[in-house]
XYZ file of C-alpha atoms in Angstrom:
73
model
C 259.536 319.560 97.502
C 261.845 319.469 100.540
C 264.377 322.237 100.995
C 267.908 321.358 99.908
C 270.136 320.017 102.657
C 273.241 322.036 103.354
C 276.215 321.708 105.623
C 276.167 323.986 108.665
C 279.696 325.007 109.607
C 280.463 327.254 112.555
C 284.035 327.957 113.659
C 285.569 325.031 111.799
C 289.302 324.516 111.320
C 289.772 322.015 108.530
C 292.887 320.164 107.380
C 293.725 319.142 103.848
C 291.509 316.794 101.862
C 288.674 316.746 104.411
C 285.375 315.542 102.913
C 282.155 316.714 104.546
C 278.681 315.515 103.572
C 276.199 318.258 102.648
C 273.896 317.365 105.553
C 276.598 317.456 108.278
C 276.433 320.010 111.105
C 279.834 321.008 112.488
C 280.475 323.685 115.118
C 283.564 324.700 117.118
C 285.447 321.672 115.794
C 288.903 320.935 114.410
C 289.238 318.400 111.582
C 292.754 317.224 110.834
C 293.898 315.916 107.442
C 291.906 313.467 105.308
C 288.849 313.342 107.597
C 285.570 312.096 106.117
C 282.284 313.205 107.690
C 279.164 311.262 106.685
C 275.552 312.323 106.163
C 273.616 313.823 109.087
C 276.675 313.829 111.369
C 276.716 316.402 114.166
C 280.075 317.437 115.660
C 280.265 320.106 118.365
C 283.432 321.103 120.249
C 285.408 318.135 118.863
C 288.905 317.374 117.629
C 289.014 314.765 114.848
C 292.452 313.292 114.025
C 293.977 312.368 110.662
C 292.272 309.759 108.463
C 289.173 309.363 110.652
C 285.853 308.448 109.028
C 282.765 309.596 110.946
C 279.915 307.316 109.817
C 276.550 308.734 108.821
C 274.192 309.670 111.625
C 276.781 309.928 114.413
C 276.557 312.774 116.973
C 279.545 313.797 119.084
C 279.962 316.637 121.571
C 283.247 317.521 123.332
C 285.182 314.491 122.088
C 288.646 313.754 120.725
C 288.211 311.223 117.941
C 291.109 309.205 116.529
C 291.123 306.113 114.339
C 291.477 304.008 117.527
C 289.598 305.857 120.291
C 286.886 308.325 121.202
C 287.764 310.226 124.378
C 285.903 313.029 126.177
C 287.615 316.421 126.176
């Protein structure tokens, strides 16, 4: 039986109504309001703006992510 998947959160600032999948890994990241983070997402040193949906499997490092753009920090 595989071990249960759990979210790894390190130094996370989270806005209201953020939804984070249990398998997501998030470190040194700021999530604004109403952000959705899909399964197996990895975010490190990122800023994610309001209403952004991060699809499953995406990996971002040192990015600013809005609903329109993804820009390096």
